[in-house]
Amino acid sequence: MSSIRRVPQATSASLPSILTPARPYGLRFLPLLVNPQPSRGLVETKKARKPAVAADLSDLYQETNYLRNIIRSIPLIFEKPSAPVPEPAAPQSSEFQFPLATLFKAPTRELGLSLKDAYLSALYEHGIVGIELGFEDPDSQFILDVVKTLGFEADTHSNTQGALWDVTYKPEGVLSTASGKTAHSISHSLGEFAWHTDGAFERKPTRFFGFHIIHPDKMGGGVFRVLKAEDLFSLLSPSTVEVLTKFEFDLRVPPEFHKGVDTVKGKVLHVDSEGKPYVRYRRDIFLDPPSDNKAACDAVAELTQLLDEPEKVGEAIPSFAFKENMVLLMDNARFLHSRTDIKDRRRWLRRVRFHENPSIKA
């Protein structure tokens, strides 16, 4: 007999109570009741008690499918685009597959903010959240409200720029307090932006960042790509991973992001107490040479060579999740990201960076 008690399909009216977690975060907030059966998983034989592996796997498969169906039935969670996406004219590189329960719909600002526990769960468990807005937000206030509602604090980008940063073609640049002159950011150019993590030049890089996509590139350029930290670790030699997790480099602060210091010290790779891998990287902030230590220079060279051809590693965010009025939140330490050359000069994103709050960590 199945150990799951089925519940009525969720409705938008019942959604907030459904998404209230019994434990802080995770898929445990879904309406499933599992009744443990001590005898399950064993069958009696004349010789011995043996695990009923096939039966357990069958039950697990059914329960997993039921779980997925419940998630799909929740009105504000989606897995696929609501309208067919035209097939690309040319073969595309592999696309990122959003994990279950990481894509959401926010038909109103209030409903969108009410899903904060689900966002937080997805952000900590999978490192990525996509939110399709069903309302106009020309000032990108919703993404700031989400950050605040989650209990995080948005960071300023520099001494002259606030929490929101326009990622768009901006040839006039921004004022730098380092020189008192205009500085030009790669994010304001039309060129490729190679693999990096945001704020890798900060004393303490912001743990998370987000985009409000106002106008994606509609001419085939500006493809946003991601590379998981665990995939990066697996592609590097063990000796390079060891060096990059132990050695501190002097990292240059770009003038457009100046906050009073010209360089900071930091490690490129990090593994936490639970064995989870993290990364901070941006090629152009290393000194030349990166270090007086040969092993450190060799490790950076291997990493750079691996990342020199962005389309050979990582995955592209699919177009249904990188469209107008979409909000993306990402774990800045668990993903590198990059973009291809911009072809549509109207491409416009607004970015926010925000620090982790240890008191609410899942």
XYZ file of C-alpha atoms in Angstrom, residues 86-256:
171
model
C 10.698 28.806 -32.095
C 13.427 26.364 -33.010
C 16.807 28.074 -33.501
C 18.063 28.350 -37.054
C 21.469 26.923 -36.157
C 22.506 24.280 -33.607
C 22.912 25.762 -30.149
C 25.207 24.747 -27.318
C 23.757 22.804 -24.413
C 21.108 24.570 -22.356
C 20.928 24.796 -18.599
C 18.193 22.629 -17.115
C 16.427 24.409 -14.285
C 15.930 22.051 -11.323
C 12.398 21.310 -10.165
C 10.739 24.159 -8.230
C 13.205 26.886 -9.218
C 10.976 28.685 -11.764
C 8.085 30.776 -10.479
C 5.339 33.117 -11.678
C 4.521 36.378 -9.906
C 1.218 37.626 -11.382
C 1.209 40.480 -8.847
C 3.869 42.070 -6.676
C 2.161 40.846 -3.500
C 1.876 37.231 -4.656
C 5.458 37.322 -5.858
C 6.757 38.485 -2.493
C 4.623 35.895 -0.666
C 6.761 33.143 -2.241
C 9.896 34.241 -0.382
C 10.310 30.903 1.436
C 10.198 29.013 -1.855
C 12.755 31.406 -3.393
C 15.054 31.005 -0.406
C 14.792 27.225 -0.544
C 15.613 27.118 -4.259
C 18.460 29.616 -3.905
C 20.211 27.631 -1.178
C 19.473 24.165 -2.549
C 20.102 24.815 -6.248
C 21.772 28.220 -6.443
C 19.303 29.652 -8.964
C 15.775 31.095 -9.082
C 13.736 32.397 -12.021
C 10.659 34.600 -11.493
C 8.361 35.583 -14.362
C 6.728 38.923 -13.520
C 3.124 39.479 -14.546
C 3.174 43.226 -13.886
C 5.105 46.233 -15.124
C 8.162 47.207 -13.097
C 10.065 49.926 -14.987
C 12.183 50.874 -11.952
C 13.124 47.263 -11.040
C 11.743 47.759 -7.553
C 10.550 44.161 -7.253
C 14.046 42.657 -7.249
C 15.086 45.066 -4.477
C 11.944 44.163 -2.511
C 12.679 40.444 -2.932
C 16.215 40.862 -1.599
C 14.906 42.761 1.428
C 12.030 40.316 2.013
C 14.464 37.392 1.967
C 16.365 39.066 4.802
C 19.421 40.002 2.731
C 21.120 43.348 2.201
C 21.804 44.784 -1.247
C 25.371 45.985 -1.772
C 26.457 49.182 -3.504
C 28.459 48.722 -6.689
C 30.951 51.517 -6.025
C 31.356 54.819 -4.215
C 29.313 56.525 -6.950
C 26.846 53.790 -7.966
C 23.997 52.433 -5.840
C 22.405 49.000 -5.435
C 21.092 48.815 -9.014
C 23.578 48.657 -11.883
C 22.501 48.964 -15.513
C 24.011 46.229 -17.664
C 23.575 47.855 -21.053
C 25.502 49.675 -23.757
C 26.782 52.814 -22.043
C 29.719 54.316 -23.942
C 29.835 57.368 -21.656
C 30.951 55.159 -18.729
C 30.711 56.013 -15.027
C 32.680 58.236 -12.668
C 35.504 56.518 -10.767
C 36.586 57.817 -7.367
C 39.969 56.154 -7.918
C 40.949 58.618 -10.643
C 38.188 61.220 -10.621
C 37.694 60.405 -14.292
C 35.313 58.352 -16.382
C 35.767 54.576 -16.212
C 34.329 52.033 -18.617
C 32.949 48.717 -17.405
C 32.837 45.580 -19.551
C 29.150 45.316 -18.660
C 28.619 48.644 -20.467
C 30.313 47.448 -23.654
C 29.109 45.424 -26.630
C 31.877 42.860 -26.364
C 31.997 39.408 -24.898
C 32.242 39.176 -21.118
C 34.302 36.068 -20.357
C 33.714 33.704 -17.431
C 33.660 35.465 -14.067
C 31.915 35.798 -10.736
C 30.490 39.163 -9.733
C 32.574 41.281 -7.379
C 35.530 38.863 -7.404
C 37.666 41.923 -6.582
C 35.810 42.691 -3.331
C 37.348 41.940 0.068
C 34.296 39.762 0.626
C 32.479 39.107 -2.660
C 28.708 39.236 -2.454
C 27.308 35.729 -2.163
C 24.332 36.332 -4.465
C 23.354 38.491 -7.416
C 20.260 39.009 -9.499
C 19.090 40.440 -12.818
C 15.864 42.100 -13.821
C 15.761 41.517 -17.572
C 14.239 44.597 -19.172
C 15.210 43.922 -22.784
C 17.105 40.776 -23.855
C 19.209 40.736 -27.004
C 16.711 39.961 -29.793
C 19.314 39.658 -32.525
C 20.980 36.442 -31.352
C 23.734 37.962 -29.210
C 24.209 38.475 -25.494
C 23.716 34.789 -24.675
C 23.959 34.331 -20.911
C 25.870 31.195 -19.905
C 26.562 29.543 -16.551
C 29.171 27.069 -15.302
C 28.661 25.222 -12.028
C 31.509 25.331 -9.529
C 31.439 21.548 -9.135
C 31.830 21.142 -12.900
C 34.779 23.531 -12.869
C 36.475 21.520 -10.110
C 36.030 18.302 -12.092
C 37.612 19.831 -15.212
C 40.779 20.976 -13.428
C 43.690 18.769 -12.431
C 43.842 17.815 -8.722
C 47.118 19.703 -8.302
C 45.589 22.910 -9.685
C 42.538 22.570 -7.450
C 44.822 22.146 -4.447
C 46.857 25.262 -5.278
C 43.823 27.432 -6.042
C 42.141 26.438 -2.767
C 45.218 27.251 -0.669
C 46.974 30.207 -2.317
C 45.919 33.832 -1.813
C 46.375 36.121 -4.805
C 46.600 39.891 -5.036
C 43.552 40.931 -7.070
C 43.178 44.313 -8.741
C 40.008 46.363 -8.192
C 38.673 47.803 -11.497
C 38.428 51.620 -11.330
C 34.678 51.641 -12.041
